[in-house]
Amino acid sequence: GQDYEVTALKVGDAAITGERAVVVARFNNFGKPSEITYDLVRENGAWRVDNIRGEKADPKWDLYSYMTRKS
């Protein structure tokens, strides 16, 4: 979001399966525990972000669905 105050950032190890990986970042935003999941895909020898998800957010969200939904 546009307003943030991130503290206690911890980025987990990548869980790699073939050409895909998942990385979870945990942090506090304005003192509230938060978690974001990054889905990565390996393309042309480099890791690229495929999706970003808020699995524990209320409501849950993911950037891919938001960007591809019809207006």
CSV table of N, CA and C in Angstrom, one decimal:
chain,number,residue,atom,x,y,z
A,1,GLY,N,0.8,-1.2,0.0
A,1,GLY,CA,0.0,0.0,0.0
A,1,GLY,C,0.9,1.2,0.0
A,2,GLN,N,0.2,2.4,0.0
A,2,GLN,CA,1.0,3.6,0.0
A,2,GLN,C,1.4,4.0,1.4
A,3,ASP,N,0.7,3.6,2.4
A,3,ASP,CA,1.1,3.9,3.8
A,3,ASP,C,1.7,2.7,4.5
A,4,TYR,N,2.9,2.8,5.0
A,4,TYR,CA,3.5,1.6,5.6
A,4,TYR,C,4.6,2.0,6.6
A,5,GLU,N,4.8,1.2,7.6
A,5,GLU,CA,5.9,1.3,8.6
A,5,GLU,C,6.3,-0.1,8.9
A,6,VAL,N,7.2,-0.6,8.1
A,6,VAL,CA,7.6,-2.0,8.2
A,6,VAL,C,8.7,-2.1,9.2
A,7,THR,N,8.5,-3.1,10.1
A,7,THR,CA,9.5,-3.4,11.1
A,7,THR,C,9.6,-5.0,11.2
A,8,ALA,N,10.6,-5.5,11.8
A,8,ALA,CA,10.8,-6.9,12.1
A,8,ALA,C,10.6,-7.8,10.8
A,9,LEU,N,11.2,-7.3,9.7
A,9,LEU,CA,11.1,-8.0,8.4
A,9,LEU,C,12.0,-9.3,8.5
A,10,LYS,N,11.3,-10.4,8.1
A,10,LYS,CA,12.0,-11.7,8.0
A,10,LYS,C,11.6,-12.3,6.7
A,11,VAL,N,12.5,-12.6,5.8
A,11,VAL,CA,12.3,-13.3,4.5
A,11,VAL,C,12.7,-14.7,4.7
A,12,GLY,N,11.7,-15.6,4.4
A,12,GLY,CA,12.0,-17.1,4.5
A,12,GLY,C,12.9,-17.6,3.4
A,13,ASP,N,13.3,-18.8,3.5
A,13,ASP,CA,14.1,-19.5,2.4
A,13,ASP,C,13.1,-19.8,1.3
A,14,ALA,N,13.6,-19.8,0.1
A,14,ALA,CA,12.8,-20.1,-1.1
A,14,ALA,C,12.5,-21.6,-1.1
A,15,ALA,N,11.3,-22.0,-1.3
A,15,ALA,CA,10.9,-23.4,-1.5
A,15,ALA,C,10.8,-23.6,-3.0
A,16,ILE,N,11.8,-24.2,-3.5
A,16,ILE,CA,12.0,-24.4,-5.0
A,16,ILE,C,11.5,-25.7,-5.4
A,17,THR,N,10.7,-25.7,-6.5
A,17,THR,CA,10.2,-27.0,-7.1
A,17,THR,C,10.4,-26.8,-8.6
A,18,GLY,N,11.4,-27.3,-9.2
A,18,GLY,CA,11.7,-27.2,-10.6
A,18,GLY,C,12.0,-25.7,-11.0
A,19,GLU,N,11.2,-25.2,-11.8
A,19,GLU,CA,11.3,-23.8,-12.3
A,19,GLU,C,10.4,-22.8,-11.6
A,20,ARG,N,9.9,-23.3,-10.4
A,20,ARG,CA,9.0,-22.4,-9.6
A,20,ARG,C,9.6,-22.3,-8.2
A,21,ALA,N,9.3,-21.2,-7.5
A,21,ALA,CA,9.7,-21.0,-6.1
A,21,ALA,C,8.7,-20.2,-5.4
A,22,VAL,N,8.6,-20.4,-4.1
A,22,VAL,CA,7.7,-19.6,-3.2
A,22,VAL,C,8.6,-19.0,-2.1
A,23,VAL,N,8.4,-17.7,-1.8
A,23,VAL,CA,9.2,-17.1,-0.8
A,23,VAL,C,8.1,-16.3,0.1
A,24,VAL,N,8.2,-16.5,1.4
A,24,VAL,CA,7.3,-15.8,2.3
A,24,VAL,C,8.1,-14.7,3.1
A,25,ALA,N,7.5,-13.5,3.1
A,25,ALA,CA,8.1,-12.4,3.9
A,25,ALA,C,7.1,-12.1,5.0
A,26,ARG,N,7.6,-12.1,6.3
A,26,ARG,CA,6.8,-11.8,7.4
A,26,ARG,C,7.4,-10.5,8.0
A,27,PHE,N,6.5,-9.6,8.5
A,27,PHE,CA,6.9,-8.3,9.0
A,27,PHE,C,5.7,-7.7,9.8
A,28,ASN,N,6.0,-6.7,10.5
A,28,ASN,CA,5.0,-5.9,11.2
A,28,ASN,C,4.8,-4.6,10.4
A,29,ASN,N,3.5,-4.2,10.2
A,29,ASN,CA,3.2,-3.0,9.5
A,29,ASN,C,2.4,-2.1,10.5
A,30,PHE,N,2.9,-1.0,10.9
A,30,PHE,CA,2.3,-0.2,12.0
A,30,PHE,C,2.0,-1.1,13.2
A,31,GLY,N,2.9,-2.0,13.5
A,31,GLY,CA,2.8,-2.9,14.7
A,31,GLY,C,1.9,-4.1,14.5
A,32,LYS,N,1.2,-4.3,13.3
A,32,LYS,CA,0.4,-5.4,13.1
A,32,LYS,C,1.1,-6.5,12.2
A,33,PRO,N,1.1,-7.7,12.7
A,33,PRO,CA,1.8,-8.8,12.0
A,33,PRO,C,1.2,-8.9,10.6
A,34,SER,N,2.1,-9.1,9.6
A,34,SER,CA,1.7,-9.2,8.2
A,34,SER,C,2.5,-10.3,7.5
A,35,GLU,N,2.0,-10.8,6.4
A,35,GLU,CA,2.7,-11.8,5.7
A,35,GLU,C,2.4,-11.7,4.2
A,36,ILE,N,3.4,-11.7,3.3
A,36,ILE,CA,3.2,-11.7,1.9
A,36,ILE,C,3.9,-12.8,1.3
A,37,THR,N,3.3,-13.5,0.4
A,37,THR,CA,3.9,-14.7,-0.3
A,37,THR,C,4.2,-14.2,-1.8
A,38,TYR,N,5.4,-14.5,-2.2
A,38,TYR,CA,5.9,-14.2,-3.5
A,38,TYR,C,6.0,-15.6,-4.3
A,39,ASP,N,5.3,-15.7,-5.4
A,39,ASP,CA,5.5,-16.8,-6.3
A,39,ASP,C,6.4,-16.4,-7.4
A,40,LEU,N,7.5,-17.2,-7.6
A,40,LEU,CA,8.5,-16.9,-8.6
A,40,LEU,C,8.6,-17.9,-9.7
A,41,VAL,N,9.0,-17.6,-10.9
A,41,VAL,CA,9.2,-18.5,-12.0
A,41,VAL,C,10.5,-18.2,-12.6
A,42,ARG,N,11.2,-19.3,-13.0
A,42,ARG,CA,12.6,-19.1,-13.6
A,42,ARG,C,12.4,-19.0,-15.1
A,43,GLU,N,12.8,-17.9,-15.7
A,43,GLU,CA,12.7,-17.6,-17.1
A,43,GLU,C,14.1,-17.1,-17.6
A,44,ASN,N,14.5,-17.8,-18.6
A,44,ASN,CA,15.8,-17.4,-19.3
A,44,ASN,C,16.9,-17.3,-18.2
A,45,GLY,N,17.0,-18.2,-17.3
A,45,GLY,CA,18.0,-18.3,-16.3
A,45,GLY,C,17.9,-17.3,-15.1
A,46,ALA,N,16.8,-16.6,-15.0
A,46,ALA,CA,16.6,-15.6,-14.0
A,46,ALA,C,15.3,-15.8,-13.3
A,47,TRP,N,15.2,-15.5,-12.0
A,47,TRP,CA,14.0,-15.6,-11.3
A,47,TRP,C,13.1,-14.4,-11.5
A,48,ARG,N,11.9,-14.5,-11.8
A,48,ARG,CA,10.9,-13.4,-12.0
A,48,ARG,C,9.7,-13.6,-11.1
A,49,VAL,N,9.1,-12.5,-10.7
A,49,VAL,CA,7.9,-12.5,-9.9
A,49,VAL,C,6.8,-12.9,-10.8
A,50,ASP,N,6.0,-14.0,-10.4
A,50,ASP,CA,4.9,-14.4,-11.1
A,50,ASP,C,3.6,-13.9,-10.5
A,51,ASN,N,3.6,-13.8,-9.1
A,51,ASN,CA,2.4,-13.4,-8.4
A,51,ASN,C,2.8,-13.0,-7.0
A,52,ILE,N,2.0,-12.1,-6.4
A,52,ILE,CA,2.2,-11.7,-5.0
A,52,ILE,C,0.9,-11.9,-4.3
A,53,ARG,N,0.9,-12.7,-3.2
A,53,ARG,CA,-0.3,-13.0,-2.5
A,53,ARG,C,-0.3,-12.6,-1.0
A,54,GLY,N,-1.5,-12.3,-0.6
A,54,GLY,CA,-1.8,-12.0,0.8
A,54,GLY,C,-2.7,-13.1,1.4
A,55,GLU,N,-2.1,-14.3,1.6
A,55,GLU,CA,-2.9,-15.4,2.0
A,55,GLU,C,-3.5,-15.3,3.4
A,56,LYS,N,-2.9,-14.6,4.3
A,56,LYS,CA,-3.4,-14.4,5.6
A,56,LYS,C,-4.1,-13.1,5.9
A,57,ALA,N,-4.3,-12.3,4.8
A,57,ALA,CA,-5.0,-11.0,4.9
A,57,ALA,C,-6.5,-11.3,5.0
A,58,ASP,N,-7.2,-10.3,5.4
A,58,ASP,CA,-8.6,-10.4,5.5
A,58,ASP,C,-9.2,-9.2,4.8
A,59,PRO,N,-9.7,-9.4,3.6
A,59,PRO,CA,-9.8,-10.6,2.8
A,59,PRO,C,-8.5,-11.0,2.1
A,60,LYS,N,-8.4,-12.3,1.8
A,60,LYS,CA,-7.2,-12.8,1.0
A,60,LYS,C,-7.2,-12.1,-0.3
A,61,TRP,N,-6.0,-11.9,-0.9
A,61,TRP,CA,-5.9,-11.3,-2.2
A,61,TRP,C,-4.7,-11.9,-2.9
A,62,ASP,N,-4.7,-11.6,-4.2
A,62,ASP,CA,-3.5,-11.9,-5.0
A,62,ASP,C,-3.4,-10.9,-6.2
A,63,LEU,N,-2.2,-10.5,-6.5
A,63,LEU,CA,-2.0,-9.4,-7.4
A,63,LEU,C,-2.4,-9.9,-8.9
A,64,TYR,N,-2.1,-11.1,-9.2
A,64,TYR,CA,-2.5,-11.6,-10.6
A,64,TYR,C,-4.0,-11.5,-10.8
A,65,SER,N,-4.8,-12.0,-9.9
A,65,SER,CA,-6.3,-11.9,-10.0
A,65,SER,C,-6.7,-10.5,-10.1
A,66,TYR,N,-6.2,-9.6,-9.3
A,66,TYR,CA,-6.6,-8.2,-9.3
A,66,TYR,C,-6.2,-7.6,-10.7
A,67,MET,N,-5.1,-7.9,-11.2
A,67,MET,CA,-4.6,-7.2,-12.5
A,67,MET,C,-5.3,-7.8,-13.7
A,68,THR,N,-5.9,-9.0,-13.6
A,68,THR,CA,-6.5,-9.6,-14.8
A,68,THR,C,-8.0,-9.6,-14.7
A,69,ARG,N,-8.6,-9.1,-13.7
A,69,ARG,CA,-10.1,-9.1,-13.6
A,69,ARG,C,-10.7,-8.1,-14.6
A,70,LYS,N,-11.8,-8.4,-15.0
A,70,LYS,CA,-12.6,-7.6,-15.9
A,70,LYS,C,-13.2,-6.4,-15.1
A,71,SER,N,-13.2,-5.3,-15.6
A,71,SER,CA,-13.8,-4.1,-14.8
A,71,SER,C,-15.3,-4.2,-14.8
